[in-house]
Coordinates of C-alpha atoms in Angstrom, one line a residue:
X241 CA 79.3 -5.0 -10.0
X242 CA 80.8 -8.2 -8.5
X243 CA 78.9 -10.0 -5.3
X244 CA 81.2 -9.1 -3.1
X245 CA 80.6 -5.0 -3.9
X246 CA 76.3 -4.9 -3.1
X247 CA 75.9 -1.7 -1.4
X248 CA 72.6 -0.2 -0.4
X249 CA 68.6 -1.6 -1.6
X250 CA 68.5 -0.4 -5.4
X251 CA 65.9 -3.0 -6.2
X252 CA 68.3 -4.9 -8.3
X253 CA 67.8 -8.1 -10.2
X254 CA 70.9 -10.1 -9.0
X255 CA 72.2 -12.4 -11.1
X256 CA 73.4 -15.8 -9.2
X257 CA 76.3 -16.4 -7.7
X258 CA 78.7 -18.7 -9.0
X259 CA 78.6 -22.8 -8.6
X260 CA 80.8 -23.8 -5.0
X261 CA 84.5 -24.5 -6.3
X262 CA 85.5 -28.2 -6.0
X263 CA 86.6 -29.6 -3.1
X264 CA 85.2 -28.5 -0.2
X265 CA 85.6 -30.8 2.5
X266 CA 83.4 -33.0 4.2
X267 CA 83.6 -32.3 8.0
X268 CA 83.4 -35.9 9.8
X269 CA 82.4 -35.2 13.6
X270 CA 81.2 -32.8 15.8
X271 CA 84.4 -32.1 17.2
X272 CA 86.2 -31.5 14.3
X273 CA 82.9 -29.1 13.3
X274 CA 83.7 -27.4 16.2
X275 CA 87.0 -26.6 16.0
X276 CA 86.0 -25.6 12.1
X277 CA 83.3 -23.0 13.7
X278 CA 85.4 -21.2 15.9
X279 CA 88.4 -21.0 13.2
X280 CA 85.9 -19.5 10.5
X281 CA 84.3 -16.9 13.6
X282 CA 87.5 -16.1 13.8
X283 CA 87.9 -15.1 10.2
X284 CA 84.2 -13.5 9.8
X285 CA 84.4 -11.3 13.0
X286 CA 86.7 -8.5 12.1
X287 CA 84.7 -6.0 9.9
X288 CA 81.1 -7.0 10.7
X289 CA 80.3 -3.5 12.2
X290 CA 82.0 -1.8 8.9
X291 CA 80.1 -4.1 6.8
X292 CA 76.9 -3.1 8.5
X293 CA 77.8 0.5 8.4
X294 CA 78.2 0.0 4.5
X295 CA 75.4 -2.5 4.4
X296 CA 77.6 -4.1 2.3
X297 CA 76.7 -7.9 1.8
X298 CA 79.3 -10.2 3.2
X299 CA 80.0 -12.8 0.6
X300 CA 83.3 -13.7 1.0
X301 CA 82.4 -14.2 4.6
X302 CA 79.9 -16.3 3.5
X303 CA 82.0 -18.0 1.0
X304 CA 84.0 -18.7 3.7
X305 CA 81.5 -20.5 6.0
X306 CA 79.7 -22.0 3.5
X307 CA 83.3 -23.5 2.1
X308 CA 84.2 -24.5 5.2
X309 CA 82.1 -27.8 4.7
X310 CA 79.7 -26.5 8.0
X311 CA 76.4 -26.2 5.9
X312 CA 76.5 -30.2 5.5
X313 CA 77.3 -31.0 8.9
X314 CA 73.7 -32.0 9.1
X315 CA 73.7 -34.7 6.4
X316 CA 72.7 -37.9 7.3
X317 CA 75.6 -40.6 7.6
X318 CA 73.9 -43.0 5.3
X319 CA 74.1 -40.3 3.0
X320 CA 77.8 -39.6 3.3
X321 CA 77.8 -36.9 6.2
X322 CA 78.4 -36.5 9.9
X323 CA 75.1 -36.4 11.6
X324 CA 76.3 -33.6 14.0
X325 CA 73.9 -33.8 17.0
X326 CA 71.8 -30.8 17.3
X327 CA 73.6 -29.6 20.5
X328 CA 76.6 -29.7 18.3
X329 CA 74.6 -27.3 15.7
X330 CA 73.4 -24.9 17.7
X331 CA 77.0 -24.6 19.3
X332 CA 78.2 -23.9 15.3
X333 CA 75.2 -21.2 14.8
X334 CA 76.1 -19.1 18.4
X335 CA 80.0 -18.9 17.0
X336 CA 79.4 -17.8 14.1
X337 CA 76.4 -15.5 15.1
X338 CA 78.7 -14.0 17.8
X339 CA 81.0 -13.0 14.5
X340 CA 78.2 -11.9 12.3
X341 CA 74.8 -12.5 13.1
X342 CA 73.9 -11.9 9.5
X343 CA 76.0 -14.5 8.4
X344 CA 74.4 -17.1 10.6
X345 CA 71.1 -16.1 9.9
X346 CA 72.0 -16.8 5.8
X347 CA 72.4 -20.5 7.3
X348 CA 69.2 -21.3 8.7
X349 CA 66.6 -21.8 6.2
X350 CA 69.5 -24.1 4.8
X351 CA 69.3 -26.4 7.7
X352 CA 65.6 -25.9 8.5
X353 CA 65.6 -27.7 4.3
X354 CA 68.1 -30.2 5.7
X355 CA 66.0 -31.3 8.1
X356 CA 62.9 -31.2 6.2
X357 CA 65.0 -33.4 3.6
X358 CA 65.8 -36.0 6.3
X359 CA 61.8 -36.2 7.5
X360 CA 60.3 -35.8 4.2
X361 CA 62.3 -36.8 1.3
X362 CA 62.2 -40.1 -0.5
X363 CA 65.8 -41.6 -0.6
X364 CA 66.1 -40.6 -4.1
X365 CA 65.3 -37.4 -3.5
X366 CA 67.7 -37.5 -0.6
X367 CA 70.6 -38.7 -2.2
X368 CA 70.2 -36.0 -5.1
X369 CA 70.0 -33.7 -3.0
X370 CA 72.6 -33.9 0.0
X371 CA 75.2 -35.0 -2.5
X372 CA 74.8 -31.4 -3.7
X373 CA 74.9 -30.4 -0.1
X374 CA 78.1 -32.0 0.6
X375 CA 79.7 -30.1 -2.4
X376 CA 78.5 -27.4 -0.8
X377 CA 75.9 -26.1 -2.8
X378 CA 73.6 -23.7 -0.3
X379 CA 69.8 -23.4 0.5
X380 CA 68.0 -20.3 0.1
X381 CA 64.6 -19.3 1.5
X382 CA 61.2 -18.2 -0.7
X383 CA 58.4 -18.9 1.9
X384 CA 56.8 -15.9 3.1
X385 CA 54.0 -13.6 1.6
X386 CA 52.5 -10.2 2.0
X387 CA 49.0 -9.6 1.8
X388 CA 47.6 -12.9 3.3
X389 CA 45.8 -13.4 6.7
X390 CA 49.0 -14.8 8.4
X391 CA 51.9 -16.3 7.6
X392 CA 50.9 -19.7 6.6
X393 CA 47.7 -18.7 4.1
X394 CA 50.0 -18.9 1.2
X395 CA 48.4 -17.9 -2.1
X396 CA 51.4 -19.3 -4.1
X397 CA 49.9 -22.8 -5.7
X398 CA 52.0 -25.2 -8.1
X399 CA 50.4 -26.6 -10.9
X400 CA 51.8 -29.9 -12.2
X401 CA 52.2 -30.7 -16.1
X402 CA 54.1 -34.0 -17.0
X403 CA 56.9 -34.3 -15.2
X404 CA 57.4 -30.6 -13.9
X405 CA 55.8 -28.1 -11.7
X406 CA 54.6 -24.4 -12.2
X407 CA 55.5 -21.8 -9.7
X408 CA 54.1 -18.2 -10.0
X409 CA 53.9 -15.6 -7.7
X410 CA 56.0 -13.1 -5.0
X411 CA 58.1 -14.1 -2.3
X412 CA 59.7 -11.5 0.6
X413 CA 61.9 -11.8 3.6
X414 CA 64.1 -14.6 1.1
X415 CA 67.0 -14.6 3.7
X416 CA 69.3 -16.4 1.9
X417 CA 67.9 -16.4 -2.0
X418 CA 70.3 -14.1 -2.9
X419 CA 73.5 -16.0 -2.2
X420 CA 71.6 -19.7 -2.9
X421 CA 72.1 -21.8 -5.4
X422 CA 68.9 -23.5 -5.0
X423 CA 66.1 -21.8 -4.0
X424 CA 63.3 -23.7 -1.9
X425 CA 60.0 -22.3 -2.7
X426 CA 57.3 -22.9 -0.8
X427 CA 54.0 -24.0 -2.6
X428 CA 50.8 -25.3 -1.8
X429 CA 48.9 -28.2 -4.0
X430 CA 45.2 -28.5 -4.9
X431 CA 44.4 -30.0 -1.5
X432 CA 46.3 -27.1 0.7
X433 CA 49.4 -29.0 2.0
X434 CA 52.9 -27.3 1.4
X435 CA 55.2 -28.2 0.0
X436 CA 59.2 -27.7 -1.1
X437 CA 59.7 -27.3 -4.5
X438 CA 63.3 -26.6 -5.3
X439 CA 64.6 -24.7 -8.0
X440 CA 67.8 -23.9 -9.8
X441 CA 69.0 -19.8 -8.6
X442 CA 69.2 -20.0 -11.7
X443 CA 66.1 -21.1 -13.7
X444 CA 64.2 -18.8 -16.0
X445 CA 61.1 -16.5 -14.3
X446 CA 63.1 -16.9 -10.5
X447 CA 64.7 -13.2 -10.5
X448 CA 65.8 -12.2 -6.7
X449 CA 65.6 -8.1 -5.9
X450 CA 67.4 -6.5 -3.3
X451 CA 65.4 -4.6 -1.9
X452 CA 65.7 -5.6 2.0
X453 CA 65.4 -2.1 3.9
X454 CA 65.2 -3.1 7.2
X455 CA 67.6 -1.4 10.0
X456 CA 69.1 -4.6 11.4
X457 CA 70.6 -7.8 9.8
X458 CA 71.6 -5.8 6.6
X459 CA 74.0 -8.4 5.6
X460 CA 71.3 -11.0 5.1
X461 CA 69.9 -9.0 2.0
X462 CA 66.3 -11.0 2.9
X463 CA 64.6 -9.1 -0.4
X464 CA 61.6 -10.5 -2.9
X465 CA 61.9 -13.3 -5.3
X466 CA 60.1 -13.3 -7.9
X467 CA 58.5 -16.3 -9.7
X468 CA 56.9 -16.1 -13.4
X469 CA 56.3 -19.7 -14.5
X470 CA 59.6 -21.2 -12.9
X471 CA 59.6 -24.8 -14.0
X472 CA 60.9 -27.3 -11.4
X473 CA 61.2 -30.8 -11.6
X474 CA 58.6 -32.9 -9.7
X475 CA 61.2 -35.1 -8.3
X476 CA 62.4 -32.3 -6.6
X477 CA 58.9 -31.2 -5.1
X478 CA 59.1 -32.3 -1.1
X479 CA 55.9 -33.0 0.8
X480 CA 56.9 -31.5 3.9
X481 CA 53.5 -31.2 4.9
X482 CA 54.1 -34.4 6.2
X483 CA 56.3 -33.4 9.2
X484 CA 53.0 -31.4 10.5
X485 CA 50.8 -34.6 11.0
X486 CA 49.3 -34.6 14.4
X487 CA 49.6 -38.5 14.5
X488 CA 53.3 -39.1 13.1
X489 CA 55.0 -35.8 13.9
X490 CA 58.6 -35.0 13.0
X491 CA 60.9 -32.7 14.4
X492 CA 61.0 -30.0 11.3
X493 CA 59.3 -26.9 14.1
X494 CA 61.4 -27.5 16.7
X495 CA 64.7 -27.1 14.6
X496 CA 63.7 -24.2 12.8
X497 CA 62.9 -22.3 15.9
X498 CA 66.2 -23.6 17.4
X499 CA 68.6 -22.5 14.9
X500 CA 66.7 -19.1 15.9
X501 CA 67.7 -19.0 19.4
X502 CA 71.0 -20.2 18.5
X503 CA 71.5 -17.0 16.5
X504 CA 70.1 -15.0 19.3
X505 CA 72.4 -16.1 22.0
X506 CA 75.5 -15.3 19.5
X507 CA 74.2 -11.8 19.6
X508 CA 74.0 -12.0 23.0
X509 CA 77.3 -13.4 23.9
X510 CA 78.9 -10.8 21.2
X511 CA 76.9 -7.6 23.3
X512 CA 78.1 -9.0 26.4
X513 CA 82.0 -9.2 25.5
X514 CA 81.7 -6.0 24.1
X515 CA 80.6 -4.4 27.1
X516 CA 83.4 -6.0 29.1
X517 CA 85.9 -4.7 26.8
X518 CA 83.9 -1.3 26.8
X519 CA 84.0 -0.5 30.6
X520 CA 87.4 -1.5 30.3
X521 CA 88.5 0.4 28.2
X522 CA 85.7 3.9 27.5
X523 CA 83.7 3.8 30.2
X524 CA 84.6 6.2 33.6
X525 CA 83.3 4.9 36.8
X526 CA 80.3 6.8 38.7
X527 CA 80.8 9.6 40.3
X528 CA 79.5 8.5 43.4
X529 CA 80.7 5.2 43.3
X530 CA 84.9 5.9 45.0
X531 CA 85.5 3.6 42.7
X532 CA 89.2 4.8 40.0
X533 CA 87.8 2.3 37.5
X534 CA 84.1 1.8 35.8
X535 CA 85.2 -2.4 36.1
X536 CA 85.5 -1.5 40.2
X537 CA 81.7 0.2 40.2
X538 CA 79.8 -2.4 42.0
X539 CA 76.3 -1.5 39.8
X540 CA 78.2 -2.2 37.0
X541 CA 79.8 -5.7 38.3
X542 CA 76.1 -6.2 39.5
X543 CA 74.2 -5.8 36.0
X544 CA 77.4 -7.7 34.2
X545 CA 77.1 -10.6 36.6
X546 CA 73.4 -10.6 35.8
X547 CA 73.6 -10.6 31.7
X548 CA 75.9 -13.4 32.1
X549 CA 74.0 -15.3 33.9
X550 CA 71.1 -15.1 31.6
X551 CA 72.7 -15.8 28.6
X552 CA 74.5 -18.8 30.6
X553 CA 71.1 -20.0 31.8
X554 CA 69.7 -19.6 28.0
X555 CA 73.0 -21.6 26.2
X556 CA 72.4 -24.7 29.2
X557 CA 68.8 -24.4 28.0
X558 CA 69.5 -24.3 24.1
X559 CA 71.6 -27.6 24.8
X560 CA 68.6 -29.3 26.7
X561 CA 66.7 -28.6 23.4
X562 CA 69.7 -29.6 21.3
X563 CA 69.3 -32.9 22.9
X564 CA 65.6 -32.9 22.7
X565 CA 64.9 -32.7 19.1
X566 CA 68.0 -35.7 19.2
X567 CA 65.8 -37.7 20.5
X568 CA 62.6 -36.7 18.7
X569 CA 64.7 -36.8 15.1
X570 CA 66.0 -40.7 15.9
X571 CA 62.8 -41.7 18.1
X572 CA 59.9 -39.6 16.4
X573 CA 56.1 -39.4 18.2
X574 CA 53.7 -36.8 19.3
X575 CA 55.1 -36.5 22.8
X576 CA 59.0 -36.5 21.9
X577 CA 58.1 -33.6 19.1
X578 CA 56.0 -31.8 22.1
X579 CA 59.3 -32.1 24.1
X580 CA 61.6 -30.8 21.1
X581 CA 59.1 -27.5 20.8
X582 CA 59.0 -27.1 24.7
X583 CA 62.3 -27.1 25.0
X584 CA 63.4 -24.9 22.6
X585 CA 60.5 -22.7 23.4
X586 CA 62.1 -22.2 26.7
X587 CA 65.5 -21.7 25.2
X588 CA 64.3 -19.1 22.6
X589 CA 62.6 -17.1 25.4
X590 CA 65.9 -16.6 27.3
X591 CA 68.0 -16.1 24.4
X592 CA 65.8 -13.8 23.1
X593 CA 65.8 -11.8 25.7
X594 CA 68.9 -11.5 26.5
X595 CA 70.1 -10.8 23.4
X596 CA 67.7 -7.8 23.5
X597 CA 69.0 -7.0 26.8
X598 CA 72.9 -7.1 26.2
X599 CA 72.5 -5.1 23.2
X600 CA 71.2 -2.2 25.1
X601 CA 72.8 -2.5 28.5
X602 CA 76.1 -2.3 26.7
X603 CA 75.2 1.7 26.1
X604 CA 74.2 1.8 29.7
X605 CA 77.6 0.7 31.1
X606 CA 80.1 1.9 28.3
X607 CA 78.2 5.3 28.6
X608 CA 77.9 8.1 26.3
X609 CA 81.0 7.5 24.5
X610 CA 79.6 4.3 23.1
X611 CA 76.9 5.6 20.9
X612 CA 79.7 7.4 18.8
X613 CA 78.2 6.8 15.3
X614 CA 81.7 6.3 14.3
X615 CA 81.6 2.4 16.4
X616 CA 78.4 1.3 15.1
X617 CA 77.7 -0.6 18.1
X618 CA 74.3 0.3 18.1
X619 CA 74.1 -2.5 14.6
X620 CA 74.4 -5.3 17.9
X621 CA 71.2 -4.1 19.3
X622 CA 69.8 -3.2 15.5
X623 CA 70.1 -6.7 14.8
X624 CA 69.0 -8.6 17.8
X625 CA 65.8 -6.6 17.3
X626 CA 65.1 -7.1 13.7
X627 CA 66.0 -10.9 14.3
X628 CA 64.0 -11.6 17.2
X629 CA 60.7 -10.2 15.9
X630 CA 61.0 -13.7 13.4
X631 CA 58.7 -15.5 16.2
X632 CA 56.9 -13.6 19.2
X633 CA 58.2 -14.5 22.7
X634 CA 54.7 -13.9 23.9
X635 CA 54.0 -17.1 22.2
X636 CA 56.6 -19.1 23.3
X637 CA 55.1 -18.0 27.0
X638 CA 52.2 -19.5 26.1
X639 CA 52.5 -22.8 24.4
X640 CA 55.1 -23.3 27.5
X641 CA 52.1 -22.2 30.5
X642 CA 49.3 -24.4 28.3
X643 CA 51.5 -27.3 28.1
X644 CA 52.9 -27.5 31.7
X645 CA 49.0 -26.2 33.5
X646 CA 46.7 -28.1 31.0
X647 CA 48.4 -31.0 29.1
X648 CA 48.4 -29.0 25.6
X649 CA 50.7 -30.0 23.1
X650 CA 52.3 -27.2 20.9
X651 CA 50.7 -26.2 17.6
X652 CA 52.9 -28.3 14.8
X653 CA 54.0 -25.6 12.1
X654 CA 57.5 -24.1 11.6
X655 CA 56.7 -21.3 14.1
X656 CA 56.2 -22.9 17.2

């Protein structure tokens, strides 16, 4: 079975995908990264409902996008990339969302390390590292835990002999592990603080399983790693604990929860042009309207009018954070970070919900016709749900009303 064929959850060892061919390109500004976006949507898009239906995994999609020379568009410029501006990022992440959600999502652990990297990482381990970013080697996720109190009480430790460290234990939800070819694993030390240890896909005792069941975001195959005495290099063990300090901040939560929304609002933007096309071309206007055509019923011009709207009010607002965490990346301090999570928070509210609302409102407008099993439109709203339950909006609400009524500044971990 090649990569390209994985069909289905058999619980399968997968063995790791081949090294990035040579030459991919180094993308040099955020216009030309861009321009680069919307030309490899444009390549991902046709077939993502099919592939969901066959939950097959899209890897030459993702071959495509990681090839492209987009997944180092974050590299620092001292370190021989182009800096993008987050604005610019989250731009990249809504195309290629709006293709294939699942596809997008692969990317974001992979930035999230980038940025840890670039607030974290001694230079050594910086130039190491993002040179193997820039030949387009990916990042793949082993962080969360079942079984433990919430998601941050790891029980996965490291244990440190000579010049290595010791990783055992179970990861799930590994978006990205699959298709990586290193795997950030996320470890605690003797004292509690977490770090990145980052391992070979390939290193003895790290086995990834496919065995993501979940009805939405198939393509992400977001199964269990595995870890029986994986051996990784303590010069490539990042503190990123550090970003979390109350008295020097980084910018590490505010990213991670932006690439989110990012994701979201593709999904949204993706529901909402498929609804246009739908009334166009399915839908029959109400019977009571005396209208000819659904696009002429005035309930219908109503609710599209007001999905727009949202999601246009959501992108300006996932720019204002874009700009934000700018600021808080190149100026970092407890108030600039607070103004990074804020904003985002805000963004990640709207985009969140009106990817959840797109998604179903489509069925609404196209009408009966729609839910045909043979479309598979329902995957849109399967994977806006699956994705958005990642952080709870109820949260966001409330580290956005504490902060504005009584001065509190946002909890600092990777959720908020």
């Amino acid at each position: 079975m090649t990569h390209t064929e994985f069909v289905g959850t058999g619980e399968t060892d997968v063995p790791p995908f081949p090294l990035p061919p040579a030459g991919v390109p180094v993308i040099a500004n955020d216009d030309a990264a861009l321009r680069i976006a919307a030309e490899v949507a444009r390549q991902i898009a046709p077939g993502a409902a099919q592939r969901d239906h066959e939950n097959r995994f899209p890897a030459r999609e993702l071959d495509i996008f990681s090839g492209s020379g987009l997944w180092g568009i974050t590299v620092p410029r001292a370190y021989g990339g182009a800096a993008v501006s987050y604005r610019t990022l989250g731009q990249v992440i809504r195309l290629i969302a709006k293709a294939d959600s699942a596809v997008a999502q692969l990317s974001q652990n992979h930035f999230a390390t980038i940025a840890s990297l670039v607030s974290c990482a001694s230079p050594e381990q910086a130039r190491d590292l993002f040179a193997l970013v820039l030949k387009g080697y990916r990042f793949g996720n082993a962080f969360s835990e079942r079984g433990i109190r919430h998601v941050g009480a790891l029980k996965t430790r490291f244990q440190i002999t000579g010049d290595t460290v010791t990783l055992n234990g179970v990861k799930h939800y590994c978006t990205g592990a699959l298709s990586a070819h290193l795997v950030q694993i996320v470890a605690l030390d003797e004292d509690g603080h977490s770090h990145l240890a980052i391992a070979e896909r390939h290193a003895p005792g790290l086995n990834v399983i496919n065995d993501w069941s979940a009805f939405g975001q198939k393509g992400t195959a977001s199964g269990t790693v595995q870890l029986t005495n994986v051996q990784v290099p303590r010069n490539r063990v990042i503190p990123v604990w550090k970003a979390y300090r109350p008295d020097a901040p980084f910018a590490d939560s505010a990213i991670s929860q932006f690439i989110q929304a990012a994701i979201d609002a593709g999904l949204a933007d993706a529901a909402i042009d498929a609804t246009i096309d739908l009334v166009h071309t399915r839908a029959r206007a109400w019977i009571d309207s005396g209208q000819e055509k659904a696009s002429d019923d005035p309930y219908t011009i109503q609710m599209v009018g007001a999905l727009k709207i949202r999601l246009n009010a959501g992108l300006a607002l996932l720019d204002r954070a874009g700009d934000a965490i700018d600021y808080a990346v190149s100026t970092p301090s407890a108030q600039s970070v607070a103004t990074a999570q804020i904003e985002t928070a805000q963004a990640k509210v709207l985009t969140t919900e009106s990817a959840m609302e797109a998604t179903s409102r489509l069925f609404e407008l196209a009408g009966a016709s729609a839910t045909d099993r043979k479309l598979n439109l329902d995957y849109l709203w399967r994977n806006a749900r699956t994705h958005t339950l990642h952080d709870p909006v109820r949260w966001k609400y409330a580290i956005v009303g504490n902060y504005y009524l009584n001065h509190a500044l946002p909890p600092l971990h990777a959720w908020s």
